Amino acid sequence: MQVLVTGVAGFVGYHLAKRLLADGLEVYGVDNLSDYYDVNLKQARLEQLNGLSGFTFQLLDLSDRQGVAQLFQDHTFDYVVNLAAQAGVRYSLINPHAYVDSNITGFVNLLEGCRYTPPRHLVFASSSSVYGVNPKIPFATSDNVDHPISLYAATKKANELMAHTYSHLYQLPCTGLRFFTVYGTWGRPDMAYFKFVKAIESGKPIDVYNFGKMKRDFTYIDDVIEGVVRVMYKPPQAQAASQEQTTKVPYKLYNIGNNQPVELLHFIEVIEQLLGKAAQKNFLPMQPGDVPITYADVDDLMHDVGFRPDTPIEVGLAKFVTWYQEYYGKG
C-alpha cells in the first residue's frame, strides 16, 4: 500500500512519513525544499527518512502543473495526504504570492491529479486560522468561517471549498483537517515555541504579542499524527453538508486540537522551568492577522475515529526541549 505525502520534508510531513513507514506502508514523499525556513533542518529530516525501507523521495513543487500531472501518470496511490503549504500568518503579509502559488495553484494541481488517478482518500491540511475571530468557543467545524483575517487563512478556506467541489463533481473522498498550533520535536523554527527556546537559551529577549494574553490550543505532534492516520483510513461516506443541502458528497472536516487552550504567558513559564532560565519579555500589542484565542471542538473526531488529542504542554514541551538541545548540541 502506497501513500503520497506532500511536504514530506516539513514538520508534520516528516512525522507522518515516519509513522506510516513504521506501520509497514510505502511512502512516496514530495517536497520543494522551500527556503521559508532553514533548509538544513528539512534536509536533516529527509536524512532520517532516507534510511528507512519503503521510502521514496522526489523533489517537486506542487505549483509545477506538468510535474504533478506526470507524478500521477507514473504512480497510483492508495492514499494522498497533502501537507505541502506555505505556512505562517505573519509571512502572508510580506509575501502573499507564495501563498497563492503553493496553497492555491499547487492544491488545484494536486486535485487534478487525484481526479484522473483517484486514491481511496485525499486528506489535506487546513488550519484553525480559518475560524478568524470566531466569537463562539470552542470552535466547531459547523461554525461560519467566511471571514478570514489573514491571506493564509483565506487560502486554507479556499482549499476546503476546492476539495468540496472535486468531491461533488468527481465523487473523490476528501477530508480536511483543521490543525491547531502544532508543536513538538523536529518542529518549525518560525513557530513561537521554537523561537522562545532559542532566544531564552542564548539570553536574548522574546517578543510576546498581545501582552501575553493570547490563548492557543497547543497540540503535540504525536497527537496530530495519530489523528491523521486514523482519519486517513476512514474515507468519508457521501453525506449532505448541511440540512439545507440535499446533494450528498463524500467530504468531511475535522478539528485536530488539544481541546485545552493555554495562555501564552503560562506556556512561556513552562519553557522557563524546563530551561532553568527566565525569559526577557518584550511585550507587544496584537499583530495584524493574529487571533486572541483558538479552541478546538473535537467531538466529531472522537465520535468517528475514537481519538482525542490530550498531551499536556508540560510533557510535549519537555520532549521538544530535549530534542532541541540534542539537535543543536546544547544538551
Short mmCIF file of C-alpha atoms in Angstrom, two decimals:
data_model
loop_
_atom_site.label_atom_id
_atom_site.label_comp_id
_atom_site.label_asym_id
_atom_site.label_seq_id
_atom_site.Cartn_x
_atom_site.Cartn_y
_atom_site.Cartn_z
CA MET A 1 0.00 0.00 0.00
CA GLN A 2 1.50 3.33 -1.06
CA VAL A 3 0.78 6.76 0.41
CA LEU A 4 1.71 10.03 -1.26
CA VAL A 5 2.80 12.54 1.38
CA THR A 6 3.35 16.07 0.09
CA GLY A 7 5.51 18.41 2.15
CA VAL A 8 7.34 15.34 3.40
CA ALA A 9 10.42 17.33 4.49
CA GLY A 10 8.20 19.58 6.59
CA PHE A 11 7.39 19.24 10.27
CA VAL A 12 4.11 17.31 10.07
CA GLY A 13 5.02 15.56 6.81
CA TYR A 14 8.22 14.12 8.27
CA HIS A 15 6.46 12.75 11.33
CA LEU A 16 3.61 11.28 9.28
CA ALA A 17 6.01 9.56 6.87
CA LYS A 18 7.98 8.10 9.76
CA ARG A 19 4.81 6.73 11.34
CA LEU A 20 3.46 5.24 8.10
CA LEU A 21 6.78 3.58 7.33
CA ALA A 22 6.88 2.12 10.85
CA ASP A 23 3.40 0.73 10.18
CA GLY A 24 4.72 -1.09 7.10
CA LEU A 25 3.36 1.16 4.36
CA GLU A 26 5.30 2.55 1.42
CA VAL A 27 5.65 6.33 1.40
CA TYR A 28 6.26 8.37 -1.73
CA GLY A 29 7.25 11.79 -0.43
CA VAL A 30 7.49 15.02 -2.39
CA ASP A 31 8.72 18.43 -1.28
CA ASN A 32 10.09 21.58 -2.93
CA LEU A 33 12.52 22.25 -0.04
CA SER A 34 11.40 25.88 0.15
CA ASP A 35 13.79 28.25 1.92
CA TYR A 36 10.98 29.82 4.01
CA TYR A 37 12.92 28.43 6.97
CA ASP A 38 16.23 26.59 7.44
CA VAL A 39 16.61 24.13 4.57
CA ASN A 40 19.27 22.27 6.58
CA LEU A 41 16.57 21.21 9.04
CA LYS A 42 14.44 19.91 6.18
CA GLN A 43 17.44 18.03 4.78
CA ALA A 44 18.10 16.54 8.22
CA ARG A 45 14.51 15.30 8.41
CA LEU A 46 14.90 13.74 4.95
CA GLU A 47 18.11 12.02 6.03
CA GLN A 48 16.16 10.38 8.85
CA LEU A 49 13.61 9.08 6.33
CA ASN A 50 16.02 8.09 3.56
CA GLY A 51 17.45 5.32 5.67
CA LEU A 52 14.05 3.67 6.14
CA SER A 53 12.71 0.84 3.98
CA GLY A 54 9.80 1.77 1.74
CA PHE A 55 10.58 5.48 1.41
CA THR A 56 10.97 7.26 -1.93
CA PHE A 57 11.61 10.99 -2.30
CA GLN A 58 11.05 13.30 -5.26
CA LEU A 59 11.98 16.98 -5.36
CA LEU A 60 8.80 18.55 -6.71
CA ASP A 61 6.93 21.82 -6.37
CA LEU A 62 3.16 21.32 -6.49
CA SER A 63 2.82 24.55 -8.47
CA ASP A 64 4.58 22.71 -11.33
CA ARG A 65 1.47 21.62 -13.24
CA GLN A 66 3.23 19.27 -15.63
CA GLY A 67 5.36 17.78 -12.89
CA VAL A 68 2.35 16.94 -10.73
CA ALA A 69 0.44 15.55 -13.71
CA GLN A 70 3.41 13.32 -14.52
CA LEU A 71 3.58 12.14 -10.92
CA PHE A 72 0.02 10.84 -11.11
CA GLN A 73 0.59 9.33 -14.55
CA ASP A 74 3.55 7.39 -13.22
CA HIS A 75 2.01 6.25 -9.93
CA THR A 76 -1.25 5.05 -8.44
CA PHE A 77 -1.53 5.97 -4.77
CA ASP A 78 -3.83 4.29 -2.29
CA TYR A 79 -3.95 7.41 -0.16
CA VAL A 80 -2.84 11.02 -0.68
CA VAL A 81 -2.07 13.26 2.30
CA ASN A 82 -1.41 16.88 1.34
CA LEU A 83 0.75 18.66 3.92
CA ALA A 84 2.60 20.88 1.44
CA ALA A 85 1.74 24.53 2.01
CA GLN A 86 3.19 27.94 2.54
CA ALA A 87 2.62 28.29 6.27
CA GLY A 88 2.62 31.23 8.65
CA VAL A 89 0.15 34.04 9.27
CA ARG A 90 2.59 36.96 9.56
CA TYR A 91 4.64 35.99 6.50
CA SER A 92 1.47 36.20 4.39
CA LEU A 93 1.58 39.98 4.96
CA ILE A 94 5.06 40.10 3.44
CA ASN A 95 4.95 37.59 0.59
CA PRO A 96 1.33 36.93 -0.44
CA HIS A 97 2.25 35.41 -3.81
CA ALA A 98 3.98 32.49 -2.10
CA TYR A 99 0.62 31.52 -0.60
CA VAL A 100 -1.19 31.69 -3.92
CA ASP A 101 1.48 29.62 -5.70
CA SER A 102 1.67 26.89 -3.08
CA ASN A 103 -1.72 26.82 -1.38
CA ILE A 104 -3.98 27.63 -4.33
CA THR A 105 -2.21 26.69 -7.58
CA GLY A 106 -0.41 23.74 -6.00
CA PHE A 107 -3.59 22.39 -4.45
CA VAL A 108 -5.53 22.63 -7.74
CA ASN A 109 -2.76 20.66 -9.45
CA LEU A 110 -2.97 18.00 -6.75
CA LEU A 111 -6.76 17.81 -7.04
CA GLU A 112 -6.45 17.38 -10.79
CA GLY A 113 -4.01 14.53 -10.27
CA CYS A 114 -6.45 12.85 -7.88
CA ARG A 115 -9.28 13.44 -10.34
CA TYR A 116 -7.64 11.41 -13.10
CA THR A 117 -5.89 8.84 -10.87
CA PRO A 118 -8.15 8.74 -7.83
CA PRO A 119 -6.86 7.46 -4.49
CA ARG A 120 -9.13 5.84 -1.93
CA HIS A 121 -8.97 9.05 0.10
CA LEU A 122 -7.43 12.53 -0.16
CA VAL A 123 -6.62 14.01 3.25
CA PHE A 124 -5.43 17.61 3.31
CA ALA A 125 -4.20 20.03 5.95
CA SER A 126 -6.37 23.01 6.71
CA SER A 127 -5.87 25.26 9.72
CA SER A 128 -7.54 26.68 12.81
CA SER A 129 -6.79 30.06 11.20
CA VAL A 130 -9.95 29.67 9.09
CA TYR A 131 -12.03 30.48 12.20
CA GLY A 132 -10.65 34.03 12.35
CA VAL A 133 -12.06 35.92 15.34
CA ASN A 134 -14.86 33.41 15.80
CA PRO A 135 -16.88 34.63 18.82
CA LYS A 136 -18.13 31.14 19.71
CA ILE A 137 -15.85 28.78 21.62
CA PRO A 138 -14.88 26.04 21.30
CA PHE A 139 -14.62 26.24 17.51
CA ALA A 140 -16.76 23.65 15.71
CA THR A 141 -16.46 22.67 12.05
CA SER A 142 -20.10 23.72 11.62
CA ASP A 143 -19.25 27.33 12.57
CA ASN A 144 -19.23 30.02 9.89
CA VAL A 145 -15.70 30.59 8.54
CA ASP A 146 -16.46 33.18 5.87
CA HIS A 147 -14.45 35.97 7.50
CA PRO A 148 -10.71 35.14 7.44
CA ILE A 149 -8.37 37.82 8.78
CA SER A 150 -5.17 36.73 7.03
CA LEU A 151 -4.36 35.63 3.49
CA TYR A 152 -3.01 32.37 4.90
CA ALA A 153 -6.41 31.66 6.46
CA ALA A 154 -8.16 32.63 3.22
CA THR A 155 -6.06 30.15 1.21
CA LYS A 156 -6.85 27.37 3.68
CA LYS A 157 -10.56 28.15 3.48
CA ALA A 158 -10.17 28.10 -0.31
CA ASN A 159 -8.61 24.61 -0.07
CA GLU A 160 -11.68 23.38 1.78
CA LEU A 161 -14.01 24.81 -0.88
CA MET A 162 -11.92 23.46 -3.75
CA ALA A 163 -11.80 19.98 -2.23
CA HIS A 164 -15.55 20.03 -1.68
CA THR A 165 -16.04 20.92 -5.33
CA TYR A 166 -13.94 17.97 -6.51
CA SER A 167 -15.74 15.69 -4.07
CA HIS A 168 -19.05 16.83 -5.53
CA LEU A 169 -18.07 16.69 -9.20
CA TYR A 170 -15.98 13.51 -9.21
CA GLN A 171 -17.06 11.69 -6.03
CA LEU A 172 -13.49 11.99 -4.74
CA PRO A 173 -13.44 11.22 -0.99
CA CYS A 174 -11.80 14.23 0.70
CA THR A 175 -11.21 15.11 4.33
CA GLY A 176 -9.83 18.43 5.55
CA LEU A 177 -8.04 18.62 8.90
CA ARG A 178 -8.00 21.91 10.76
CA PHE A 179 -4.78 21.75 12.78
CA PHE A 180 -4.49 23.79 15.97
CA THR A 181 -0.99 25.17 16.76
CA VAL A 182 1.06 22.02 16.25
CA TYR A 183 4.34 21.82 18.20
CA GLY A 184 6.97 19.22 19.03
CA THR A 185 10.28 17.62 18.08
CA TRP A 186 11.73 18.46 14.66
CA GLY A 187 9.38 21.46 14.64
CA ARG A 188 9.27 24.64 12.58
CA PRO A 189 11.76 27.37 13.55
CA ASP A 190 9.25 30.10 12.66
CA MET A 191 6.87 28.96 15.40
CA ALA A 192 6.76 30.87 18.69
CA TYR A 193 7.79 27.98 20.96
CA PHE A 194 10.87 27.30 18.81
CA LYS A 195 11.84 30.98 18.85
CA PHE A 196 11.27 31.18 22.61
CA VAL A 197 13.54 28.25 23.41
CA LYS A 198 16.25 29.53 21.06
CA ALA A 199 16.17 33.07 22.49
CA ILE A 200 15.98 32.07 26.17
CA GLU A 201 18.85 29.59 25.69
CA SER A 202 21.02 32.35 24.25
CA GLY A 203 19.93 35.04 26.71
CA LYS A 204 18.07 37.15 24.14
CA PRO A 205 14.67 38.79 24.63
CA ILE A 206 11.48 37.27 23.24
CA ASP A 207 8.58 39.11 21.61
CA VAL A 208 5.33 38.43 23.46
CA TYR A 209 2.34 39.56 21.41
CA ASN A 210 -0.96 40.79 22.82
CA PHE A 211 0.99 41.28 26.08
CA GLY A 212 0.89 37.51 26.64
CA LYS A 213 -2.91 37.37 26.91
CA MET A 214 -3.43 35.21 23.82
CA LYS A 215 -4.62 31.64 24.27
CA ARG A 216 -3.71 28.81 21.95
CA ASP A 217 -4.87 25.21 21.68
CA PHE A 218 -1.32 23.83 21.52
CA THR A 219 -1.40 20.32 20.01
CA TYR A 220 1.54 17.94 20.30
CA ILE A 221 2.80 16.43 17.06
CA ASP A 222 2.26 12.79 18.08
CA ASP A 223 -1.42 13.52 18.72
CA VAL A 224 -1.75 15.21 15.34
CA ILE A 225 -0.20 12.22 13.57
CA GLU A 226 -2.45 9.76 15.38
CA GLY A 227 -5.45 11.79 14.25
CA VAL A 228 -4.23 12.00 10.65
CA VAL A 229 -3.60 8.25 10.40
CA ARG A 230 -6.96 7.29 11.87
CA VAL A 231 -8.80 9.70 9.58
CA MET A 232 -6.80 8.54 6.53
CA TYR A 233 -8.14 5.01 6.90
CA LYS A 234 -11.72 6.26 7.16
CA PRO A 235 -12.77 7.86 3.85
CA PRO A 236 -15.99 9.84 4.29
CA GLN A 237 -19.24 8.42 3.02
CA ALA A 238 -21.37 10.58 0.77
CA GLN A 239 -23.44 12.86 3.01
CA ALA A 240 -25.22 16.19 2.93
CA ALA A 241 -23.05 19.04 4.22
CA SER A 242 -25.97 20.73 5.96
CA GLN A 243 -29.70 20.45 6.49
CA GLU A 244 -30.22 22.96 3.69
CA GLN A 245 -28.25 20.87 1.21
CA THR A 246 -29.72 17.75 -0.39
CA THR A 247 -26.71 16.75 -2.52
CA LYS A 248 -24.62 14.03 -0.87
CA VAL A 249 -20.87 14.44 -1.14
CA PRO A 250 -18.01 12.23 0.22
CA TYR A 251 -16.45 15.13 2.13
CA LYS A 252 -15.65 15.79 5.78
CA LEU A 253 -13.87 18.28 8.04
CA TYR A 254 -12.31 17.65 11.45
CA ASN A 255 -10.58 19.76 14.05
CA ILE A 256 -7.37 18.28 15.43
CA GLY A 257 -6.63 20.24 18.58
CA ASN A 258 -5.86 19.61 22.23
CA ASN A 259 -9.24 20.98 23.38
CA GLN A 260 -7.43 22.83 26.20
CA PRO A 261 -6.37 26.41 25.38
CA VAL A 262 -3.29 27.64 27.25
CA GLU A 263 -2.44 31.28 27.91
CA LEU A 264 0.79 32.34 26.23
CA LEU A 265 2.36 33.55 29.49
CA HIS A 266 1.84 30.15 31.10
CA PHE A 267 3.29 28.48 28.01
CA ILE A 268 6.41 30.64 28.41
CA GLU A 269 6.59 29.81 32.13
CA VAL A 270 6.75 26.09 31.32
CA ILE A 271 9.62 26.72 28.89
CA GLU A 272 11.44 28.81 31.53
CA GLN A 273 11.12 25.99 34.05
CA LEU A 274 12.41 23.41 31.56
CA LEU A 275 15.41 25.55 30.61
CA GLY A 276 16.06 26.79 34.15
CA LYS A 277 16.26 30.35 32.80
CA ALA A 278 13.98 33.37 32.97
CA ALA A 279 12.87 34.96 29.71
CA GLN A 280 13.43 38.61 28.92
CA LYS A 281 9.97 39.54 27.69
CA ASN A 282 9.35 42.26 25.14
CA PHE A 283 5.59 42.84 25.44
CA LEU A 284 3.92 43.93 22.22
CA PRO A 285 0.33 44.53 21.01
CA MET A 286 -1.61 42.08 18.86
CA GLN A 287 -0.18 41.68 15.37
CA PRO A 288 -2.28 42.01 12.19
CA GLY A 289 -3.79 38.67 11.22
CA ASP A 290 -3.47 37.17 14.72
CA VAL A 291 -6.43 36.00 16.77
CA PRO A 292 -6.84 36.19 20.58
CA ILE A 293 -7.82 32.54 21.09
CA THR A 294 -8.03 29.17 19.36
CA TYR A 295 -10.03 26.37 20.93
CA ALA A 296 -10.94 23.13 19.15
CA ASP A 297 -14.17 21.20 19.48
CA VAL A 298 -13.02 17.63 18.76
CA ASP A 299 -16.26 15.75 19.48
CA ASP A 300 -16.62 14.70 15.82
CA LEU A 301 -13.08 13.31 15.76
CA MET A 302 -13.75 11.34 18.93
CA HIS A 303 -17.09 10.07 17.63
CA ASP A 304 -15.84 9.00 14.20
CA VAL A 305 -12.33 7.65 14.84
CA GLY A 306 -12.22 7.25 18.62
CA PHE A 307 -9.38 9.66 19.30
CA ARG A 308 -8.96 12.88 21.23
CA PRO A 309 -5.58 14.71 21.49
CA ASP A 310 -4.59 15.09 25.14
CA THR A 311 -0.80 15.55 25.56
CA PRO A 312 -0.23 18.22 28.28
CA ILE A 313 2.09 21.06 27.29
CA GLU A 314 4.41 20.16 30.17
CA VAL A 315 5.01 16.75 28.56
CA GLY A 316 5.16 17.97 24.96
CA LEU A 317 7.47 20.90 25.67
CA ALA A 318 9.82 18.70 27.71
CA LYS A 319 10.22 16.40 24.69
CA PHE A 320 10.81 19.36 22.40
CA VAL A 321 13.44 20.96 24.66
CA THR A 322 15.30 17.63 24.94
CA TRP A 323 15.30 17.27 21.14
CA TYR A 324 16.31 20.92 20.61
CA GLN A 325 19.30 20.67 22.95
CA GLU A 326 20.44 17.41 21.38
CA TYR A 327 20.00 18.61 17.80
CA TYR A 328 21.74 21.93 18.32
CA GLY A 329 24.42 20.45 20.57
CA LYS A 330 23.47 22.22 23.77
CA GLY A 331 22.43 19.22 25.80
#
